[in-house]
Short mmCIF file of C-alpha atoms in Angstrom, two decimals:
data_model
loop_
_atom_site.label_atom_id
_atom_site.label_comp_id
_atom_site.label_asym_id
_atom_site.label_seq_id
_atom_site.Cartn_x
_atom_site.Cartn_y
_atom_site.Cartn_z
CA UNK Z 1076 0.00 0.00 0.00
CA UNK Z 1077 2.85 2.38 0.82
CA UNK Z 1078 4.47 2.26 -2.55
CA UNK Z 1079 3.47 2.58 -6.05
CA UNK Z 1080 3.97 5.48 -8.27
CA UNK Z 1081 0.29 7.31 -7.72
CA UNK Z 1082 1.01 7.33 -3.47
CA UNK Z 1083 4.49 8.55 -4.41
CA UNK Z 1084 2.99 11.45 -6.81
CA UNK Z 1085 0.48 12.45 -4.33
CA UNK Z 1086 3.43 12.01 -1.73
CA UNK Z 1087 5.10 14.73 -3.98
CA UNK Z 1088 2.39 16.94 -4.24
CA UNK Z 1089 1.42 17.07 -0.78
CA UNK Z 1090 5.49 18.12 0.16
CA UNK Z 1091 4.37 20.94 -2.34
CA UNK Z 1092 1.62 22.19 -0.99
CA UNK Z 1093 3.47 22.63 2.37
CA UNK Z 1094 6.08 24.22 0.92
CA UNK Z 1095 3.82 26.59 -0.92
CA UNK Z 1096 1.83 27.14 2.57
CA UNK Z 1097 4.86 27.83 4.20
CA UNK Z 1098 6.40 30.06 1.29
CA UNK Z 1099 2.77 32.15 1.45
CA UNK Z 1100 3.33 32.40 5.54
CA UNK Z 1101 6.49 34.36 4.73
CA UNK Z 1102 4.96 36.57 2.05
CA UNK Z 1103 2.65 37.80 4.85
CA UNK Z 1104 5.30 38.28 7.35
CA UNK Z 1105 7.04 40.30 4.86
CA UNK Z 1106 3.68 42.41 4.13
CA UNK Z 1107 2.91 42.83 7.60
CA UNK Z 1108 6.19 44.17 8.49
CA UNK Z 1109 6.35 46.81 5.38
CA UNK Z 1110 6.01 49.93 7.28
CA UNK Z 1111 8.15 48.32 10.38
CA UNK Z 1112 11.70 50.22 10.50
CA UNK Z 1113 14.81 48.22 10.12
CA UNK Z 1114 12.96 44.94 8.62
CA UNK Z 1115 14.61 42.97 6.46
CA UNK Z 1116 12.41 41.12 3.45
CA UNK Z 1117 12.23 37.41 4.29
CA UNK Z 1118 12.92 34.53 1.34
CA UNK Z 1119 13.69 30.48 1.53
CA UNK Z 1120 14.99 28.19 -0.79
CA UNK Z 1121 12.98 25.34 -2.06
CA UNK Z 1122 15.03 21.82 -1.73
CA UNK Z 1123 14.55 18.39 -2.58
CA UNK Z 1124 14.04 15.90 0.89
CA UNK Z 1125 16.84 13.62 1.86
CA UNK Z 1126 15.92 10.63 3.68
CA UNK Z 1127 18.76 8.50 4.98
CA UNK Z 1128 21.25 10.08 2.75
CA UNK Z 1129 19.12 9.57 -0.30
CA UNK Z 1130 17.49 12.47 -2.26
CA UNK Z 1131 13.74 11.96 -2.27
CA UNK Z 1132 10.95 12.98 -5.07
CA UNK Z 1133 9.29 15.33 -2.47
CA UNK Z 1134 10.14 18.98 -2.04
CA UNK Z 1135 10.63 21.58 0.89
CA UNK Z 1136 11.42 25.17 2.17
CA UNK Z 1137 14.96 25.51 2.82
CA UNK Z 1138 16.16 27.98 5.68
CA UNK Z 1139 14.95 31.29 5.60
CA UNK Z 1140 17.35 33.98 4.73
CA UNK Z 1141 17.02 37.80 5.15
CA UNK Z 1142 17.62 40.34 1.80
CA UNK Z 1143 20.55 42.06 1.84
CA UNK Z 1144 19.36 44.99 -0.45
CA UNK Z 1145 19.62 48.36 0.37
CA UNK Z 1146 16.77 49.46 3.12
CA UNK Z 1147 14.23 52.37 2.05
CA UNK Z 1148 15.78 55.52 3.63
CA UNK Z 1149 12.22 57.57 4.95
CA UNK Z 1150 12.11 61.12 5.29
CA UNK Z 1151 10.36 62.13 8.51
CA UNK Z 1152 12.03 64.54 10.20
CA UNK Z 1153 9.80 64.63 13.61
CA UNK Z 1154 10.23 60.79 13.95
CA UNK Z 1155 11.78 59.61 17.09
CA UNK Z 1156 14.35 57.43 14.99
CA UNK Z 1157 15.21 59.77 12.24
CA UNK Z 1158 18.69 61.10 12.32
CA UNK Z 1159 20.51 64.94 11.85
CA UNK Z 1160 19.39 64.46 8.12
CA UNK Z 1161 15.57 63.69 9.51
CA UNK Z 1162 15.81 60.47 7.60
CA UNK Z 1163 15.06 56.82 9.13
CA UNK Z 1164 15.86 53.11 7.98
CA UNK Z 1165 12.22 51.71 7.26
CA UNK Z 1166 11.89 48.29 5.45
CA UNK Z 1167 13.15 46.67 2.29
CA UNK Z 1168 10.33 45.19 1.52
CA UNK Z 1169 8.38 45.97 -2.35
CA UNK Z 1170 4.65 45.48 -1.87
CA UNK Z 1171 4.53 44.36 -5.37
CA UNK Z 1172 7.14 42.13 -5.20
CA UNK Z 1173 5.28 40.42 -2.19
CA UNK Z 1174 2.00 40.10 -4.58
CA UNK Z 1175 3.40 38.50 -7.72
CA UNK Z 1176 5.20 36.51 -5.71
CA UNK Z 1177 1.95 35.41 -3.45
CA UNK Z 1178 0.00 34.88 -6.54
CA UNK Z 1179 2.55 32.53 -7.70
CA UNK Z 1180 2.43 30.51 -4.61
CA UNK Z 1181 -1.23 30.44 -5.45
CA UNK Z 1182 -1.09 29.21 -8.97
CA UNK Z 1183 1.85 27.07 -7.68
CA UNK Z 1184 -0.31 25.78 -4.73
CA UNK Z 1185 -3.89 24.93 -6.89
CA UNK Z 1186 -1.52 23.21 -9.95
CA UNK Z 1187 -0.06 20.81 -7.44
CA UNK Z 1188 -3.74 20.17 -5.27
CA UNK Z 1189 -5.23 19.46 -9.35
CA UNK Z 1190 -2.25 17.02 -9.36
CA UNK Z 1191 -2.90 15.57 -5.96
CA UNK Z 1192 -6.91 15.20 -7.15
CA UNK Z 1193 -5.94 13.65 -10.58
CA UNK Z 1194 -3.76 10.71 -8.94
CA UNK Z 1195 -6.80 10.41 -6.42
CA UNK Z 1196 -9.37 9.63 -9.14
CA UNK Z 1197 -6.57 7.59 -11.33
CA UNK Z 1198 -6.28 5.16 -8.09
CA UNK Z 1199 -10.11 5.28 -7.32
CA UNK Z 1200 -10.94 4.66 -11.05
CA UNK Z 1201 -8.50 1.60 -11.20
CA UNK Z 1202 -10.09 0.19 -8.26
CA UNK Z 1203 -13.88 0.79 -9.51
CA UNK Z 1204 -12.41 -1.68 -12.04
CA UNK Z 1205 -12.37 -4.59 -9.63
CA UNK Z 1206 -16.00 -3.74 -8.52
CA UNK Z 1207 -18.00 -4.69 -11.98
CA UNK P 480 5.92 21.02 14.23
CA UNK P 481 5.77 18.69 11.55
CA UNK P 482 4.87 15.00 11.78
CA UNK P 483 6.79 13.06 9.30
CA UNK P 484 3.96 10.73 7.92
CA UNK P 485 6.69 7.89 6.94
CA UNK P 486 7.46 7.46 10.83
CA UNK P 487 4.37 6.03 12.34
CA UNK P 488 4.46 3.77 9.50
CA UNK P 489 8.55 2.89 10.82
CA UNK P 490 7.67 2.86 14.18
CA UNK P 491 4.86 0.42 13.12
CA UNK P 492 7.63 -1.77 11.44
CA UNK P 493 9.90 -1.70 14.33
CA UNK P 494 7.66 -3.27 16.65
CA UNK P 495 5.95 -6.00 14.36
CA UNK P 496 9.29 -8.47 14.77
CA UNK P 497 7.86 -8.83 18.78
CA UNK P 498 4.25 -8.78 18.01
CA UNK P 499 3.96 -11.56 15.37
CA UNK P 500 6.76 -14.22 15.60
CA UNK P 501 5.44 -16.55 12.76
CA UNK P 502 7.30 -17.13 9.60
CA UNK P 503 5.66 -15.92 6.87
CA UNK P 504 5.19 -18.79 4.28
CA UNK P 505 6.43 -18.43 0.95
CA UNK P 506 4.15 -18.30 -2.57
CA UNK P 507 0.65 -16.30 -2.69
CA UNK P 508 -0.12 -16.94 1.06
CA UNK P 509 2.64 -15.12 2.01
CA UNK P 510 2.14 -12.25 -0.18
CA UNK P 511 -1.10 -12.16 0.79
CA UNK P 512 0.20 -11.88 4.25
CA UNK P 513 2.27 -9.39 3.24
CA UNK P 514 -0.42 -7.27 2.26
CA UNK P 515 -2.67 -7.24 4.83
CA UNK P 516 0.22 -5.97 7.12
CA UNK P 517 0.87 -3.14 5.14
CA UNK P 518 -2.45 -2.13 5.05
CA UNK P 519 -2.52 -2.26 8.67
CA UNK P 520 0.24 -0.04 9.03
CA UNK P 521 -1.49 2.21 6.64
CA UNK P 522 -4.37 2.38 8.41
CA UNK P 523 -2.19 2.70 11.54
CA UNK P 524 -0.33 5.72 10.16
CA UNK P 525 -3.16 7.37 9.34
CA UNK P 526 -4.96 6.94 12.66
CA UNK P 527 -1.43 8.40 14.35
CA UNK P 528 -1.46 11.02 11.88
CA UNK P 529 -5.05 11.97 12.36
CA UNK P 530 -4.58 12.14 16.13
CA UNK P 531 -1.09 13.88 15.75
CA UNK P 532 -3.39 16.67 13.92
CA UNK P 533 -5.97 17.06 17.10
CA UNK P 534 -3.79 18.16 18.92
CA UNK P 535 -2.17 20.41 16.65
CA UNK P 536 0.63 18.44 15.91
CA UNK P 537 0.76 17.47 12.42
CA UNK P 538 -0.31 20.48 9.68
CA UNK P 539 -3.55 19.70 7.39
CA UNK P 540 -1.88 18.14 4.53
CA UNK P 541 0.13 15.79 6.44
CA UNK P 542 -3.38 14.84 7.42
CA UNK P 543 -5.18 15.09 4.33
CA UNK P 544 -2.56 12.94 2.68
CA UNK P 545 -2.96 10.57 5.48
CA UNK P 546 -6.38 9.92 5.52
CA UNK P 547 -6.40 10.06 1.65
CA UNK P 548 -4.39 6.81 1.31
CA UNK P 549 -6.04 5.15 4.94
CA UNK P 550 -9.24 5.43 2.78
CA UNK P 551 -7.84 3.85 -0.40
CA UNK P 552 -6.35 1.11 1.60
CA UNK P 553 -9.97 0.42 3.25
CA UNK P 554 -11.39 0.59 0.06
CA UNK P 555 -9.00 -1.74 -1.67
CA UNK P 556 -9.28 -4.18 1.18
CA UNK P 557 -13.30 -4.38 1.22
CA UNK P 558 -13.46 -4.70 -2.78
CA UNK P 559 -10.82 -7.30 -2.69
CA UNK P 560 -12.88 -9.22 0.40
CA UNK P 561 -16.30 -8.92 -1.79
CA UNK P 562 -14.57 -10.62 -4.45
CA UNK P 563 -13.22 -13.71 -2.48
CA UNK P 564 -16.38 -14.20 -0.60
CA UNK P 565 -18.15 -13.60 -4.14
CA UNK P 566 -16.30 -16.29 -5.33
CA UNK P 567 -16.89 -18.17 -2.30
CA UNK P 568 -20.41 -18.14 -2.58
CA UNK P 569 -19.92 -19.51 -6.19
CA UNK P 570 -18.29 -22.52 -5.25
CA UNK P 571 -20.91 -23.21 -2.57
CA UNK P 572 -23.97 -23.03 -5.44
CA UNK P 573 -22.21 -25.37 -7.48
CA UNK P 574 -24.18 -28.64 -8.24
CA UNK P 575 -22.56 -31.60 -6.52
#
C-alpha cells in the first residue's frame, strides 16, 4: 500500500503544498512588516528531501534567509528614529514584489492540489475496475 | 511542528518483529500476508497522523494525505474481500 507510483505522486504533491503554505506564511510576514523600521524582506529556498542520505521525489522550504538589499531611507524629520538628516531606515520590503510573488504561490499551490486530485481519481478509477 | 507521515508507519515496522513471531510462508499466502500488514500499518499511520493533527501536531496536509491513502487502503481491502467471498459463494452453489 505504501508504494506505487500514484502514493508517491500524491506524496510529492502534498510536500508541495506545504512548501507553498509555508512560502505564502512568509509573504505575509514580509507584508505585515512593510512599514516596520529596520525589517529585512524574508525569502527560503525550495530543496529536494533527503531521507537516509538519499534524495527523495518530495520537495521543501529551505532555511529562511534575510535580503541584503539596500533598506528604504524615509524622510520624517519629527520621527523619534530619524537622524541629523531627519531620515530613518524603514523596510526593504516591495509590496509588489510580495504580490506576484503570493499569486505565484497560489497558482503554484492549486496546480499541485489538481495534481494531488488527478492521482486520487486515477487510483479510485482503477479500483472501480475490480467492482463490476 | 511537523509529523513526518513515513514514521508512524517505521515505528509500526519496528515493533511487528515482537508482536507476530510466525514465519511468513512463501508463494501467494505469504504475499497475501504481506499485504494485509501493510495495510494495517497504513491504516495505523493514518490513525497516528489523524490524532497527531488534534492536537495540533501534524499540519492539514500531512493529514489530508494521510487519511487520503487510509481510505484507499480500506477501500482496496473491502473490494478485494467482496470478491473472495463472491467467489466463495460460487463454489458453494455449485451442483454436486
Amino acid at each position: 500500500m505504501s508504494t506505487g507510483d500514484l502514493f508517491e505522486s500524491s506524496r510529492a504533491a502534498t510536500s508541495a503544498m506545504r512548501a507553498q503554505a509555508q512560502r505564502l506564511r512568509l509573504i505575509s510576514e514580509n507584508i505585515a512588516n512593510a512599514d516596520t523600521p529596520g525589517y529585512r524582506r524574508k525569502t527560503a529556498p525550495f530543496e529536494q528531501v533527503v531521507e537516509q542520505g538519499r534524495p527523495t521525489n518530495e520537495v521543501r522550504l529551505g532555511p529562511v534567509q534575510l535580503s541584503r538589499a539596500e533598506l528604504d531611507r524615509v524622510h520624517a524629520p519629527g520621527h523619534p528614529l530619524a537622524d541629523e538628516s531627519g531620515h530613518f531606515s524603514g523596510s526593504n520590503v516591495d509590496l509588489v514584489i510580495e504580490i506576484a510573488d503570493a499569486r505565484e504561490a497560489q497558482r503554484s499551490y492549486e496546480a499541485n492540489l489538481k495534481l494531488y486530485e488527478q492521482t486520487r481519481q486515477m487510483s479510485r478509477s482503477l479500483l472501480d475496475l475490480l467492482r463490476r | 511542528m511537523d509529523v513526518r507521515t513515513s514514521l508512524a508507519a517505521q515505528g509500526y515496522a519496528a515493533t511487528r518483529p515482537a508482536v507476530g513471531a510466525n514465519a511468513v510462508p512463501d508463494g501467494p499466502a505469504g504475499a497475501l500476508a504481506a499485504t494485509a500488514r501493510d495495510f494495517a500499518a497504513t491504516v495505523a499511520e493514518g490513525e497516528a497522523v489523524a490524532k497527531a493533527a488534534m492536537v495540533g501536531q501534524a499540519d492539514p496536509h500531512a493529514l489530508v494525505q494521510a487519511l487520503a491513502e487510509s481510505q484507499l487502503a480500506v477501500e482496496t481491502a473491502v473490494t478485494v474481500r467482496d470478491r473472495v467471498v463472491e467467489a466463495y459463494q460460487e463454489i458453494l452453489r455449485m451442483q454436486v
